Amino acid sequence: TATDNTAPTLTGILPGGAFGNVCLATAPTAPAVASIAALYTDNCSAVTATLLSSSVTGTNCSWTATYTYSIKDACNNAAAANAVVTYTGGDTQAPTLIGTLPGGVVGNVCLAAAPIAPAVASIAALYTDNCSSITAILLSSSVTGTNCSWTATYTYSIKDACGNAAPNAIVTYTGGDTQAPTLLGTLP
């Protein structure tokens, strides 16, 4: 008489590893039990994989997906260790400018009437991100020159919720007095 008491053996390579720039909602799902079973061999019978647990934890910034399988042959011999498949990932992509930053020549405008800095919300709305909301912060504000010629420059930092930063957004307006004096009275 003889009995199969040899457990299945892993002969392939379990999937898993770093998945890169992927949001939590699109983390990989558990591999099919048939594809996990196919990575094992047994001396006498077919190998069966059963998904024991499934866990996806973390945030868009950093997540881990772990799937654990039991591995048995037809004689109920279990592999020495469960098959554990682990994927990691998170948002590594900086926000992307999809609109047009304001600015440019405003023309015949005195220094005191130079445009103020655009609202941070309006600057943030010009960007998109693959996983999260975008925050704009006004870093610097500079209005220089005279009524004859002036420049207003506003610099914003642009980041997503994971701290991925786009190049600073720079909004520049220029202007100055281009109007000649106007005669208001009557010349003598």
JSON list of C-alpha atoms in Angstrom, two decimals:
[
{"chain": "A", "resi": 1, "resn": "THR", "atom": "CA", "xyz": [0.00, 0.00, 0.00]},
{"chain": "A", "resi": 2, "resn": "ALA", "atom": "CA", "xyz": [1.09, 3.56, -0.53]},
{"chain": "A", "resi": 3, "resn": "THR", "atom": "CA", "xyz": [-0.20, 6.97, 0.36]},
{"chain": "A", "resi": 4, "resn": "ASP", "atom": "CA", "xyz": [0.49, 10.32, -1.26]},
{"chain": "A", "resi": 5, "resn": "ASN", "atom": "CA", "xyz": [1.86, 12.42, 1.56]},
{"chain": "A", "resi": 6, "resn": "THR", "atom": "CA", "xyz": [3.90, 14.79, -0.58]},
{"chain": "A", "resi": 7, "resn": "ALA", "atom": "CA", "xyz": [2.69, 18.39, -0.55]},
{"chain": "A", "resi": 8, "resn": "PRO", "atom": "CA", "xyz": [2.60, 20.53, -3.68]},
{"chain": "A", "resi": 9, "resn": "THR", "atom": "CA", "xyz": [5.78, 22.43, -4.49]},
{"chain": "A", "resi": 10, "resn": "LEU", "atom": "CA", "xyz": [6.11, 25.96, -5.84]},
{"chain": "A", "resi": 11, "resn": "THR", "atom": "CA", "xyz": [7.84, 25.77, -9.22]},
{"chain": "A", "resi": 12, "resn": "GLY", "atom": "CA", "xyz": [6.82, 29.16, -10.62]},
{"chain": "A", "resi": 13, "resn": "ILE", "atom": "CA", "xyz": [7.19, 32.70, -9.33]},
{"chain": "A", "resi": 14, "resn": "LEU", "atom": "CA", "xyz": [4.36, 34.25, -7.37]},
{"chain": "A", "resi": 15, "resn": "PRO", "atom": "CA", "xyz": [3.15, 37.56, -8.80]},
{"chain": "A", "resi": 16, "resn": "GLY", "atom": "CA", "xyz": [3.44, 40.78, -6.82]},
{"chain": "A", "resi": 17, "resn": "GLY", "atom": "CA", "xyz": [5.79, 43.65, -6.24]},
{"chain": "A", "resi": 18, "resn": "ALA", "atom": "CA", "xyz": [5.77, 47.39, -6.77]},
{"chain": "A", "resi": 19, "resn": "PHE", "atom": "CA", "xyz": [2.94, 48.46, -9.06]},
{"chain": "A", "resi": 20, "resn": "GLY", "atom": "CA", "xyz": [4.08, 52.08, -9.39]},
{"chain": "A", "resi": 21, "resn": "ASN", "atom": "CA", "xyz": [1.94, 55.15, -9.95]},
{"chain": "A", "resi": 22, "resn": "VAL", "atom": "CA", "xyz": [-1.51, 53.68, -9.27]},
{"chain": "A", "resi": 23, "resn": "CYS", "atom": "CA", "xyz": [-4.34, 55.11, -7.18]},
{"chain": "A", "resi": 24, "resn": "LEU", "atom": "CA", "xyz": [-5.84, 53.04, -4.36]},
{"chain": "A", "resi": 25, "resn": "ALA", "atom": "CA", "xyz": [-9.10, 52.49, -6.28]},
{"chain": "A", "resi": 26, "resn": "THR", "atom": "CA", "xyz": [-7.22, 50.79, -9.11]},
{"chain": "A", "resi": 27, "resn": "ALA", "atom": "CA", "xyz": [-4.95, 48.59, -6.99]},
{"chain": "A", "resi": 28, "resn": "PRO", "atom": "CA", "xyz": [-4.68, 45.12, -8.57]},
{"chain": "A", "resi": 29, "resn": "THR", "atom": "CA", "xyz": [-7.29, 42.55, -7.58]},
{"chain": "A", "resi": 30, "resn": "ALA", "atom": "CA", "xyz": [-6.46, 39.05, -6.39]},
{"chain": "A", "resi": 31, "resn": "PRO", "atom": "CA", "xyz": [-4.98, 36.83, -9.10]},
{"chain": "A", "resi": 32, "resn": "ALA", "atom": "CA", "xyz": [-7.28, 33.99, -10.20]},
{"chain": "A", "resi": 33, "resn": "VAL", "atom": "CA", "xyz": [-6.98, 30.84, -8.10]},
{"chain": "A", "resi": 34, "resn": "ALA", "atom": "CA", "xyz": [-6.26, 28.83, -11.27]},
{"chain": "A", "resi": 35, "resn": "SER", "atom": "CA", "xyz": [-3.26, 31.04, -12.11]},
{"chain": "A", "resi": 36, "resn": "ILE", "atom": "CA", "xyz": [-1.86, 30.59, -8.58]},
{"chain": "A", "resi": 37, "resn": "ALA", "atom": "CA", "xyz": [-2.44, 26.80, -8.65]},
{"chain": "A", "resi": 38, "resn": "ALA", "atom": "CA", "xyz": [-0.63, 26.61, -11.99]},
{"chain": "A", "resi": 39, "resn": "LEU", "atom": "CA", "xyz": [2.55, 27.82, -10.28]},
{"chain": "A", "resi": 40, "resn": "TYR", "atom": "CA", "xyz": [2.70, 24.58, -8.22]},
{"chain": "A", "resi": 41, "resn": "THR", "atom": "CA", "xyz": [3.39, 20.96, -9.10]},
{"chain": "A", "resi": 42, "resn": "ASP", "atom": "CA", "xyz": [2.47, 17.77, -7.26]},
{"chain": "A", "resi": 43, "resn": "ASN", "atom": "CA", "xyz": [3.73, 14.21, -7.57]},
{"chain": "A", "resi": 44, "resn": "CYS", "atom": "CA", "xyz": [0.30, 12.61, -7.95]},
{"chain": "A", "resi": 45, "resn": "SER", "atom": "CA", "xyz": [-2.59, 14.96, -8.51]},
{"chain": "A", "resi": 46, "resn": "ALA", "atom": "CA", "xyz": [-3.85, 18.36, -9.53]},
{"chain": "A", "resi": 47, "resn": "VAL", "atom": "CA", "xyz": [-3.17, 21.32, -7.29]},
{"chain": "A", "resi": 48, "resn": "THR", "atom": "CA", "xyz": [-5.96, 23.53, -5.95]},
{"chain": "A", "resi": 49, "resn": "ALA", "atom": "CA", "xyz": [-5.53, 27.09, -4.68]},
{"chain": "A", "resi": 50, "resn": "THR", "atom": "CA", "xyz": [-8.13, 28.72, -2.42]},
{"chain": "A", "resi": 51, "resn": "LEU", "atom": "CA", "xyz": [-8.19, 32.44, -1.64]},
{"chain": "A", "resi": 52, "resn": "LEU", "atom": "CA", "xyz": [-8.11, 32.70, 2.16]},
{"chain": "A", "resi": 53, "resn": "SER", "atom": "CA", "xyz": [-7.86, 36.44, 2.66]},
{"chain": "A", "resi": 54, "resn": "SER", "atom": "CA", "xyz": [-7.83, 39.65, 0.71]},
{"chain": "A", "resi": 55, "resn": "SER", "atom": "CA", "xyz": [-6.68, 43.00, 2.10]},
{"chain": "A", "resi": 56, "resn": "VAL", "atom": "CA", "xyz": [-6.15, 46.37, 0.42]},
{"chain": "A", "resi": 57, "resn": "THR", "atom": "CA", "xyz": [-5.00, 49.02, 2.87]},
{"chain": "A", "resi": 58, "resn": "GLY", "atom": "CA", "xyz": [-3.54, 52.52, 2.76]},
{"chain": "A", "resi": 59, "resn": "THR", "atom": "CA", "xyz": [-4.36, 55.67, 0.85]},
{"chain": "A", "resi": 60, "resn": "ASN", "atom": "CA", "xyz": [-3.90, 57.01, -2.66]},
{"chain": "A", "resi": 61, "resn": "CYS", "atom": "CA", "xyz": [-0.43, 58.09, -1.54]},
{"chain": "A", "resi": 62, "resn": "SER", "atom": "CA", "xyz": [0.73, 54.63, -0.48]},
{"chain": "A", "resi": 63, "resn": "TRP", "atom": "CA", "xyz": [-1.19, 51.34, -0.47]},
{"chain": "A", "resi": 64, "resn": "THR", "atom": "CA", "xyz": [-0.59, 47.61, -0.06]},
{"chain": "A", "resi": 65, "resn": "ALA", "atom": "CA", "xyz": [-2.74, 44.82, -1.50]},
{"chain": "A", "resi": 66, "resn": "THR", "atom": "CA", "xyz": [-2.18, 41.38, 0.06]},
{"chain": "A", "resi": 67, "resn": "TYR", "atom": "CA", "xyz": [-3.83, 38.17, -1.09]},
{"chain": "A", "resi": 68, "resn": "THR", "atom": "CA", "xyz": [-3.25, 34.86, 0.74]},
{"chain": "A", "resi": 69, "resn": "TYR", "atom": "CA", "xyz": [-4.00, 31.43, -0.78]},
{"chain": "A", "resi": 70, "resn": "SER", "atom": "CA", "xyz": [-3.94, 27.91, 0.64]},
{"chain": "A", "resi": 71, "resn": "ILE", "atom": "CA", "xyz": [-2.38, 25.34, -1.68]},
{"chain": "A", "resi": 72, "resn": "LYS", "atom": "CA", "xyz": [-3.42, 21.66, -1.56]},
{"chain": "A", "resi": 73, "resn": "ASP", "atom": "CA", "xyz": [-3.31, 18.58, -3.73]},
{"chain": "A", "resi": 74, "resn": "ALA", "atom": "CA", "xyz": [-6.22, 16.14, -4.26]},
{"chain": "A", "resi": 75, "resn": "CYS", "atom": "CA", "xyz": [-5.09, 14.13, -1.23]},
{"chain": "A", "resi": 76, "resn": "ASN", "atom": "CA", "xyz": [-5.40, 17.22, 0.98]},
{"chain": "A", "resi": 77, "resn": "ASN", "atom": "CA", "xyz": [-1.63, 17.62, 1.39]},
{"chain": "A", "resi": 78, "resn": "ALA", "atom": "CA", "xyz": [-0.99, 21.34, 1.98]},
{"chain": "A", "resi": 79, "resn": "ALA", "atom": "CA", "xyz": [2.03, 23.23, 0.75]},
{"chain": "A", "resi": 80, "resn": "ALA", "atom": "CA", "xyz": [4.49, 24.09, 3.49]},
{"chain": "A", "resi": 81, "resn": "ALA", "atom": "CA", "xyz": [3.47, 27.75, 3.36]},
{"chain": "A", "resi": 82, "resn": "ASN", "atom": "CA", "xyz": [0.48, 29.66, 2.10]},
{"chain": "A", "resi": 83, "resn": "ALA", "atom": "CA", "xyz": [0.98, 31.56, -1.14]},
{"chain": "A", "resi": 84, "resn": "VAL", "atom": "CA", "xyz": [1.09, 35.28, -0.32]},
{"chain": "A", "resi": 85, "resn": "VAL", "atom": "CA", "xyz": [0.82, 37.78, -3.17]},
{"chain": "A", "resi": 86, "resn": "THR", "atom": "CA", "xyz": [1.63, 41.39, -2.26]},
{"chain": "A", "resi": 87, "resn": "TYR", "atom": "CA", "xyz": [1.41, 44.47, -4.45]},
{"chain": "A", "resi": 88, "resn": "THR", "atom": "CA", "xyz": [2.40, 48.00, -3.43]},
{"chain": "A", "resi": 89, "resn": "GLY", "atom": "CA", "xyz": [1.81, 51.33, -5.08]},
{"chain": "A", "resi": 90, "resn": "GLY", "atom": "CA", "xyz": [0.68, 54.90, -4.70]},
{"chain": "A", "resi": 91, "resn": "ASP", "atom": "CA", "xyz": [0.40, 58.27, -6.35]},
{"chain": "A", "resi": 92, "resn": "THR", "atom": "CA", "xyz": [3.80, 59.44, -7.56]},
{"chain": "A", "resi": 93, "resn": "GLN", "atom": "CA", "xyz": [2.53, 61.72, -10.33]},
{"chain": "A", "resi": 94, "resn": "ALA", "atom": "CA", "xyz": [2.58, 65.51, -9.95]},
{"chain": "A", "resi": 95, "resn": "PRO", "atom": "CA", "xyz": [-0.45, 67.59, -10.96]},
{"chain": "A", "resi": 96, "resn": "THR", "atom": "CA", "xyz": [-0.65, 68.59, -14.61]},
{"chain": "A", "resi": 97, "resn": "LEU", "atom": "CA", "xyz": [-1.59, 72.03, -15.94]},
{"chain": "A", "resi": 98, "resn": "ILE", "atom": "CA", "xyz": [-4.68, 71.67, -18.15]},
{"chain": "A", "resi": 99, "resn": "GLY", "atom": "CA", "xyz": [-5.77, 75.31, -18.29]},
{"chain": "A", "resi": 100, "resn": "THR", "atom": "CA", "xyz": [-4.01, 78.52, -19.17]},
{"chain": "A", "resi": 101, "resn": "LEU", "atom": "CA", "xyz": [-2.42, 80.57, -16.42]},
{"chain": "A", "resi": 102, "resn": "PRO", "atom": "CA", "xyz": [-3.72, 84.14, -16.30]},
{"chain": "A", "resi": 103, "resn": "GLY", "atom": "CA", "xyz": [-1.43, 87.09, -16.96]},
{"chain": "A", "resi": 104, "resn": "GLY", "atom": "CA", "xyz": [-0.12, 89.14, -19.83]},
{"chain": "A", "resi": 105, "resn": "VAL", "atom": "CA", "xyz": [-0.16, 92.77, -20.87]},
{"chain": "A", "resi": 106, "resn": "VAL", "atom": "CA", "xyz": [-3.02, 94.69, -19.28]},
{"chain": "A", "resi": 107, "resn": "GLY", "atom": "CA", "xyz": [-2.25, 97.92, -21.11]},
{"chain": "A", "resi": 108, "resn": "ASN", "atom": "CA", "xyz": [-2.89, 101.47, -20.01]},
{"chain": "A", "resi": 109, "resn": "VAL", "atom": "CA", "xyz": [-3.13, 100.91, -16.25]},
{"chain": "A", "resi": 110, "resn": "CYS", "atom": "CA", "xyz": [-1.46, 102.89, -13.49]},
{"chain": "A", "resi": 111, "resn": "LEU", "atom": "CA", "xyz": [0.70, 101.09, -10.92]},
{"chain": "A", "resi": 112, "resn": "ALA", "atom": "CA", "xyz": [-1.94, 101.45, -8.18]},
{"chain": "A", "resi": 113, "resn": "ALA", "atom": "CA", "xyz": [-4.47, 99.59, -10.34]},
{"chain": "A", "resi": 114, "resn": "ALA", "atom": "CA", "xyz": [-2.21, 96.62, -11.21]},
{"chain": "A", "resi": 115, "resn": "PRO", "atom": "CA", "xyz": [-4.09, 93.30, -10.91]},
{"chain": "A", "resi": 116, "resn": "ILE", "atom": "CA", "xyz": [-3.92, 91.54, -7.56]},
{"chain": "A", "resi": 117, "resn": "ALA", "atom": "CA", "xyz": [-2.90, 87.91, -7.18]},
{"chain": "A", "resi": 118, "resn": "PRO", "atom": "CA", "xyz": [-5.51, 85.47, -8.56]},
{"chain": "A", "resi": 119, "resn": "ALA", "atom": "CA", "xyz": [-7.27, 83.39, -5.88]},
{"chain": "A", "resi": 120, "resn": "VAL", "atom": "CA", "xyz": [-5.49, 80.14, -4.99]},
{"chain": "A", "resi": 121, "resn": "ALA", "atom": "CA", "xyz": [-8.66, 78.18, -5.78]},
{"chain": "A", "resi": 122, "resn": "SER", "atom": "CA", "xyz": [-8.75, 79.57, -9.32]},
{"chain": "A", "resi": 123, "resn": "ILE", "atom": "CA", "xyz": [-5.10, 78.61, -9.86]},
{"chain": "A", "resi": 124, "resn": "ALA", "atom": "CA", "xyz": [-5.65, 75.09, -8.43]},
{"chain": "A", "resi": 125, "resn": "ALA", "atom": "CA", "xyz": [-8.64, 74.64, -10.76]},
{"chain": "A", "resi": 126, "resn": "LEU", "atom": "CA", "xyz": [-6.29, 74.94, -13.75]},
{"chain": "A", "resi": 127, "resn": "TYR", "atom": "CA", "xyz": [-4.59, 71.64, -12.79]},
{"chain": "A", "resi": 128, "resn": "THR", "atom": "CA", "xyz": [-5.63, 68.00, -12.75]},
{"chain": "A", "resi": 129, "resn": "ASP", "atom": "CA", "xyz": [-4.21, 65.04, -10.86]},
{"chain": "A", "resi": 130, "resn": "ASN", "atom": "CA", "xyz": [-4.53, 61.28, -11.29]},
{"chain": "A", "resi": 131, "resn": "CYS", "atom": "CA", "xyz": [-5.57, 60.49, -7.70]},
{"chain": "A", "resi": 132, "resn": "SER", "atom": "CA", "xyz": [-6.31, 63.45, -5.47]},
{"chain": "A", "resi": 133, "resn": "SER", "atom": "CA", "xyz": [-7.22, 67.08, -5.01]},
{"chain": "A", "resi": 134, "resn": "ILE", "atom": "CA", "xyz": [-4.81, 69.90, -5.76]},
{"chain": "A", "resi": 135, "resn": "THR", "atom": "CA", "xyz": [-3.68, 72.69, -3.49]},
{"chain": "A", "resi": 136, "resn": "ALA", "atom": "CA", "xyz": [-2.19, 75.98, -4.67]},
{"chain": "A", "resi": 137, "resn": "ILE", "atom": "CA", "xyz": [-0.34, 78.23, -2.21]},
{"chain": "A", "resi": 138, "resn": "LEU", "atom": "CA", "xyz": [0.74, 81.78, -2.98]},
{"chain": "A", "resi": 139, "resn": "LEU", "atom": "CA", "xyz": [4.49, 81.78, -2.32]},
{"chain": "A", "resi": 140, "resn": "SER", "atom": "CA", "xyz": [5.41, 85.29, -3.37]},
{"chain": "A", "resi": 141, "resn": "SER", "atom": "CA", "xyz": [3.83, 88.47, -4.60]},
{"chain": "A", "resi": 142, "resn": "SER", "atom": "CA", "xyz": [5.77, 91.31, -6.22]},
{"chain": "A", "resi": 143, "resn": "VAL", "atom": "CA", "xyz": [4.61, 94.51, -7.90]},
{"chain": "A", "resi": 144, "resn": "THR", "atom": "CA", "xyz": [7.53, 96.61, -9.10]},
{"chain": "A", "resi": 145, "resn": "GLY", "atom": "CA", "xyz": [8.08, 99.63, -11.32]},
{"chain": "A", "resi": 146, "resn": "THR", "atom": "CA", "xyz": [6.39, 102.98, -11.71]},
{"chain": "A", "resi": 147, "resn": "ASN", "atom": "CA", "xyz": [3.21, 104.32, -13.27]},
{"chain": "A", "resi": 148, "resn": "CYS", "atom": "CA", "xyz": [5.14, 104.47, -16.53]},
{"chain": "A", "resi": 149, "resn": "SER", "atom": "CA", "xyz": [5.96, 100.74, -16.59]},
{"chain": "A", "resi": 150, "resn": "TRP", "atom": "CA", "xyz": [5.25, 98.09, -13.97]},
{"chain": "A", "resi": 151, "resn": "THR", "atom": "CA", "xyz": [5.31, 94.29, -13.53]},
{"chain": "A", "resi": 152, "resn": "ALA", "atom": "CA", "xyz": [3.19, 92.25, -11.12]},
{"chain": "A", "resi": 153, "resn": "THR", "atom": "CA", "xyz": [4.45, 88.69, -10.49]},
{"chain": "A", "resi": 154, "resn": "TYR", "atom": "CA", "xyz": [2.68, 86.09, -8.38]},
{"chain": "A", "resi": 155, "resn": "THR", "atom": "CA", "xyz": [4.26, 82.67, -7.73]},
{"chain": "A", "resi": 156, "resn": "TYR", "atom": "CA", "xyz": [2.26, 79.65, -6.52]},
{"chain": "A", "resi": 157, "resn": "SER", "atom": "CA", "xyz": [3.29, 76.19, -5.38]},
{"chain": "A", "resi": 158, "resn": "ILE", "atom": "CA", "xyz": [1.12, 73.40, -6.81]},
{"chain": "A", "resi": 159, "resn": "LYS", "atom": "CA", "xyz": [0.83, 70.05, -4.98]},
{"chain": "A", "resi": 160, "resn": "ASP", "atom": "CA", "xyz": [-1.53, 67.11, -4.81]},
{"chain": "A", "resi": 161, "resn": "ALA", "atom": "CA", "xyz": [-2.67, 65.50, -1.54]},
{"chain": "A", "resi": 162, "resn": "CYS", "atom": "CA", "xyz": [0.34, 63.16, -1.63]},
{"chain": "A", "resi": 163, "resn": "GLY", "atom": "CA", "xyz": [2.85, 66.02, -1.79]},
{"chain": "A", "resi": 164, "resn": "ASN", "atom": "CA", "xyz": [3.75, 65.51, -5.45]},
{"chain": "A", "resi": 165, "resn": "ALA", "atom": "CA", "xyz": [4.67, 68.97, -6.74]},
{"chain": "A", "resi": 166, "resn": "ALA", "atom": "CA", "xyz": [4.27, 70.47, -10.19]},
{"chain": "A", "resi": 167, "resn": "PRO", "atom": "CA", "xyz": [6.61, 73.27, -11.27]},
{"chain": "A", "resi": 168, "resn": "ASN", "atom": "CA", "xyz": [5.65, 76.54, -9.60]},
{"chain": "A", "resi": 169, "resn": "ALA", "atom": "CA", "xyz": [2.91, 78.46, -11.37]},
{"chain": "A", "resi": 170, "resn": "ILE", "atom": "CA", "xyz": [4.05, 82.00, -12.21]},
{"chain": "A", "resi": 171, "resn": "VAL", "atom": "CA", "xyz": [1.46, 84.61, -13.12]},
{"chain": "A", "resi": 172, "resn": "THR", "atom": "CA", "xyz": [2.86, 87.85, -14.58]},
{"chain": "A", "resi": 173, "resn": "TYR", "atom": "CA", "xyz": [1.00, 91.00, -15.55]},
{"chain": "A", "resi": 174, "resn": "THR", "atom": "CA", "xyz": [2.63, 94.06, -17.16]},
{"chain": "A", "resi": 175, "resn": "GLY", "atom": "CA", "xyz": [1.30, 97.51, -17.81]},
{"chain": "A", "resi": 176, "resn": "GLY", "atom": "CA", "xyz": [1.90, 101.21, -17.49]},
{"chain": "A", "resi": 177, "resn": "ASP", "atom": "CA", "xyz": [0.74, 104.63, -18.51]},
{"chain": "A", "resi": 178, "resn": "THR", "atom": "CA", "xyz": [0.51, 104.72, -22.31]},
{"chain": "A", "resi": 179, "resn": "GLN", "atom": "CA", "xyz": [-1.96, 107.59, -22.56]},
{"chain": "A", "resi": 180, "resn": "ALA", "atom": "CA", "xyz": [-0.83, 111.05, -23.57]},
{"chain": "A", "resi": 181, "resn": "PRO", "atom": "CA", "xyz": [-2.05, 114.05, -21.53]},
{"chain": "A", "resi": 182, "resn": "THR", "atom": "CA", "xyz": [-5.49, 115.33, -22.49]},
{"chain": "A", "resi": 183, "resn": "LEU", "atom": "CA", "xyz": [-6.31, 119.03, -22.80]},
{"chain": "A", "resi": 184, "resn": "LEU", "atom": "CA", "xyz": [-9.09, 119.87, -20.34]},
{"chain": "A", "resi": 185, "resn": "GLY", "atom": "CA", "xyz": [-9.18, 123.62, -20.62]},
{"chain": "A", "resi": 186, "resn": "THR", "atom": "CA", "xyz": [-8.84, 126.20, -23.32]},
{"chain": "A", "resi": 187, "resn": "LEU", "atom": "CA", "xyz": [-5.43, 127.33, -24.40]},
{"chain": "A", "resi": 188, "resn": "PRO", "atom": "CA", "xyz": [-4.86, 131.09, -23.82]}
]
